[in-house]
Amino acid sequence: MWSKRILLILMVFTEGCTIKVSPLLFSDEKPRESARTSEPVRVEARYGGRAYVESTLKEIFKVQEGTPEAEALQDSVYFNRDFGDGFDIYAASQKGEGAGYVHEFTRLGKGTGESARIQQAQGSPMRFAATMKVCEALLDQDVRLTAVMDRIHPGWTVAEAGRPEFQPNRQAVSAAYQVFYRTEDPDPDVIQAILDVGTNETRAATAWRNIWKTICYSTHWQMI
Amino acid sequence: MNRRKFLQASMRGIGGALLIPSPLNLFLSNVIGCYSHRALAETLSGGAGYDDRYRLISISLAGAPARWGFDGALQPGGNDPFRYNGQNSRKESMLITKLTPDSDGINGVLGSYATHEVGGVHLPHLWSGKIATPNQGSTSMSNLASNLLIMRGVRTRDGHSLSAGLPLNPGTGDSLGGLMAGRSKLAIPSIGYHSDARYYQSSKGIPETNAEINNPISTLLSGFASGANLVGLSETGVGEKMDLALQMMKEKAGSLSRMVPISYEQRLAAKKLMKLSYGDLTGAYASLYSKYKTLISRSFTEAGLKLSDVDGVAIAGAETNPFKVESDGLYGYYKGQNLSTMIPGSTLLKYLAEGMAVTEFMMTGGGVKSASNAPFLEGFSCFSNVVAGVSLQASSFPGVEDASDGGAIQRISLDGHKSGSIVQMVVCAAYFRAISSCIYELITQLKKIPSTVPGRSRFDDTVIYLGSEFARDANDDASGTGHGWKGAVFSIFSGMVKSPTVLGNIQVTGSDEGKRNTWGEGAPVKAFTNQVAGIGNVVSTVAGLLDLPSPTRNSAPFAKKGPNGWIETTIGEAENVE
């Protein structure tokens, strides 16, 4: 283990910015055998469509249907083509009367032609810019921060965020991480890095706000 | 030194060697500190980096205009074997590029296939004229030919919609645009403008952004605006720690194959773009659109740009095939006294003007502070727009009546199928003058941008790929055209091309009944194992110039890039095959 670390250090500092290192060097794994006999079938990774992202965020932040907040989320995600077309191709298009193809945006009378359309639900800078905006808009509201904190610390409030038991720690950040990544065991290094985001933040609620924003910013919770 | 301070220190390149919490953290801090950020900044600014050296601009002449008056060069050698029609009579031929006084002709003129020599290559007569440049200027159209490579005699497929996509997406794998986008780290890797989603495919999952919107530039970039106050945009303090955490997530997730690797770069690109100030994008687009709109309008109407023997002719029409026009199945004849007034001044190729405005902005930065860029921009409809945009005066067509209400029709279509030789020559001359003017202006702008390779301009590393569903074959009786899918034409404008070049063989005599002329039907090419050129040969050519793997690897290119970066032909001179 240590010999690997030393090797790595030397490589980094002698080659500097141009270094290209195999990811295998960072783990204790032995080099894998030839994959010829055991190569798994690869399924192309894919991001969920705008409906998927909208529903996921509504669930995580406990946004009630029919509220102004739900409407705002709908506008910023569901009617935002940066998140890709509808996951359901039958929802994305519909036959108009004798005129053929009518896009759902047109049919619903929203976003007609004034949002650049990503053809498929895939990652793009536009999508992740929109993600950052949505995450910050949600988490800048105390009511949404309280709602999502309730998932890991029932009874948490902004006013009582300074209580010792509500301080960010590895266990709590792991729980927060799993709110977005429900089927994934959090990696210790990842949790520590996210925890660092809240470290030295004297405002207790802000520490958590930024931790949640970091997780929300991350891109692959949007994958299906 | 705590963990955070260590990482900060190592990101600044100091002090890290003695305090190493884990190899991964060290790697991440160095990557963030000096590799990824630098590479990202370079690519976003169009700076150094192999990935973003090249640009591909595909323009689809949707509707498939006849090309023999423009880039479908039929006698590139000047005296190649040529046949007007089955009887070889000029009087009843579609294959005309100019009119000359002739008492044996119609109302004193007779059409002929005439050429103009540019750089040792005989291009159609239109190239002897002028094209519009900004600020009411003009230049010789032949100046555009310097960087022109023509691939003719290409067999493709019949049908408008499907065939339009083949030049970009010829197989089941990545399209040319998908390959370009997959190699790029630019913020908007690919743009489609009035194009079909089927023409684009990326195995890496890079999307093509569709820009069919009222103000494409500001809308494309609107997602990056209004984000300046976001916590996550900070490069220091909490923003810095967020980046580090996200980088850690990427590395860990990547090892589990649970993440699209490029997404982290995309998020960083988004962050970078959200921090920029874009200025007046609406004004920038309006300015570019106005520039191209004016160039197009002048191409159709300005007397000084018209050729006195093509579309500046003052002769009367006649009830003969060369003057035939169509409207919804009703046929008539152009009877105006002056061919030069046939096309109204209000004619505008809207999609062309819009598309060129977006293209220039995205390929050059448009003079606005914007890091946004695209290595690939897919075509926009053009010729069909002429059909829709031209409202010919009913008074010019007294022989045509609308069967539905018995009154004189108000609009006459100029469908290539049923437009006669002279009508089609006039329309196509103006149309291709407009296309040429727009491309020339775009090239002028691309030449101002330095390439990532010293000594080269961006135009030297750009391919402007001009194609359509097919070319047009020519009726022997000068009455119109059919789908010339047996002899399509594809042209490339690029700084890699240093002199006018025509490649590909064509038949002197067309194989179909009623098309026994030299319209451009493909003939076998020795270098292609004596087979007629196919779409794969064209795609391999374009891919090769852009250093892309060809999506049609079994097809040899017409030409390739030489060691000096300039094009070298690989198949010998173009021939007309008896």
Coordinates of C-alpha atoms in Angstrom, one line a residue, chain A residues 5 8-9 12-13 16-18 20-21 26 32 44-45 47 82 113-120 122-126 128-130 132-133 136 177 181 184 187 189-190 192-194 196-197 199-200 210 213-214 217-220 223, chain B residues 3-4 16-17 20 23-24 26-27 30 34-35 38 187-188 197 203 205-210 212-214 219-220 222-227 230-233 238 241-242 245-246 248-249 252-253 258-260 263 266-267 269-270 274:
Chain A
R5 CA 1.6 5.9 -2.4
L8 CA 2.3 8.0 -6.9
I9 CA 3.8 10.9 -5.1
V12 CA 2.7 13.5 -9.5
F13 CA 5.5 15.8 -8.5
G16 CA 3.1 17.7 -12.7
C17 CA 0.1 18.7 -14.7
T18 CA 0.7 16.4 -17.6
K20 CA -1.8 10.5 -16.7
V21 CA -2.4 7.9 -14.0
F26 CA -5.3 4.4 -6.4
R32 CA -7.8 -7.5 -13.0
E44 CA -25.2 2.8 -21.7
A45 CA -25.6 5.2 -18.9
Y47 CA -30.0 10.5 -17.6
D82 CA -32.4 21.5 -20.8
G113 CA -40.1 27.5 -28.8
E114 CA -38.3 29.7 -26.3
S115 CA -36.1 27.1 -24.7
A116 CA -33.3 25.3 -26.5
R117 CA -34.3 21.7 -26.8
I118 CA -32.0 18.9 -25.9
Q119 CA -33.1 16.1 -28.1
Q120 CA -32.7 13.3 -25.6
Q122 CA -28.6 13.4 -21.7
G123 CA -26.0 15.3 -19.8
S124 CA -24.9 18.7 -21.0
P125 CA -23.5 22.0 -19.5
M126 CA -27.0 23.5 -20.1
F128 CA -26.1 21.1 -15.1
A129 CA -26.4 24.9 -15.1
A130 CA -30.1 24.4 -14.7
M132 CA -27.3 24.3 -10.0
K133 CA -30.0 27.0 -10.3
E136 CA -29.9 26.7 -5.0
Y177 CA -26.1 11.4 0.7
Y181 CA -28.4 8.1 -3.8
E184 CA -25.6 3.4 -3.1
D187 CA -17.8 6.0 0.0
D189 CA -13.7 9.7 1.1
V190 CA -16.8 11.1 -0.6
Q192 CA -15.5 13.3 4.2
A193 CA -15.2 15.6 1.2
I194 CA -18.8 16.6 1.5
D196 CA -15.6 19.4 4.6
V197 CA -18.0 21.7 2.7
T199 CA -16.6 22.6 8.1
N200 CA -15.7 26.0 9.6
N210 CA -24.2 24.0 1.5
K213 CA -26.3 21.9 -2.3
T214 CA -23.2 20.0 -3.0
Y217 CA -25.2 19.7 -7.6
S218 CA -23.7 16.3 -8.2
T219 CA -24.7 15.0 -11.6
H220 CA -25.4 11.3 -11.4
M223 CA -29.3 9.0 -13.9
Chain B
R3 CA -7.0 18.3 5.5
R4 CA -8.6 21.2 3.8
G16 CA 2.0 18.7 -0.3
A17 CA 4.7 16.2 -0.4
I20 CA -0.3 13.0 2.3
P23 CA -3.1 9.2 -2.8
L24 CA -6.6 9.9 -4.1
L26 CA -3.3 14.1 -3.8
F27 CA -4.3 13.2 -7.2
N30 CA -3.3 18.2 -8.5
C34 CA -3.5 22.5 -12.6
Y35 CA -4.9 20.0 -15.1
R38 CA -6.5 24.7 -17.1
A187 CA -20.0 24.0 -23.7
I188 CA -22.5 23.3 -26.4
A197 CA -32.9 14.5 -34.9
S203 CA -22.5 6.8 -28.7
G205 CA -24.4 10.3 -25.1
I206 CA -23.5 13.9 -26.0
P207 CA -26.7 15.7 -27.0
E208 CA -27.3 17.9 -29.9
T209 CA -29.0 21.1 -28.9
N210 CA -31.8 22.1 -31.2
E212 CA -35.1 26.3 -33.6
I213 CA -36.0 29.3 -31.6
N214 CA -36.7 32.9 -32.1
T219 CA -31.8 31.3 -25.7
L220 CA -28.9 28.9 -26.1
S222 CA -29.9 31.8 -21.3
G223 CA -29.4 28.8 -19.0
F224 CA -26.0 30.2 -18.1
A225 CA -27.3 33.7 -17.3
S226 CA -28.5 35.0 -14.0
G227 CA -26.5 32.7 -12.0
L230 CA -24.9 31.1 -6.7
V231 CA -22.8 29.8 -3.9
G232 CA -21.5 27.0 -6.1
L233 CA -20.0 29.5 -8.5
V238 CA -17.2 26.9 0.0
K241 CA -14.7 22.8 -1.3
M242 CA -17.8 21.9 -3.3
A245 CA -16.3 17.0 -3.1
L246 CA -17.8 16.7 -6.5
M248 CA -14.2 13.1 -5.4
M249 CA -17.7 11.8 -6.2
K252 CA -15.4 7.2 -6.9
A253 CA -18.5 6.9 -9.1
R258 CA -22.1 4.5 -12.4
M259 CA -21.5 7.9 -14.0
V260 CA -21.2 9.4 -17.4
S263 CA -20.7 15.0 -16.8
Q266 CA -20.0 19.5 -18.2
R267 CA -20.8 20.8 -14.8
A269 CA -18.2 24.0 -18.0
A270 CA -21.6 25.2 -16.8
M274 CA -22.5 31.0 -15.6

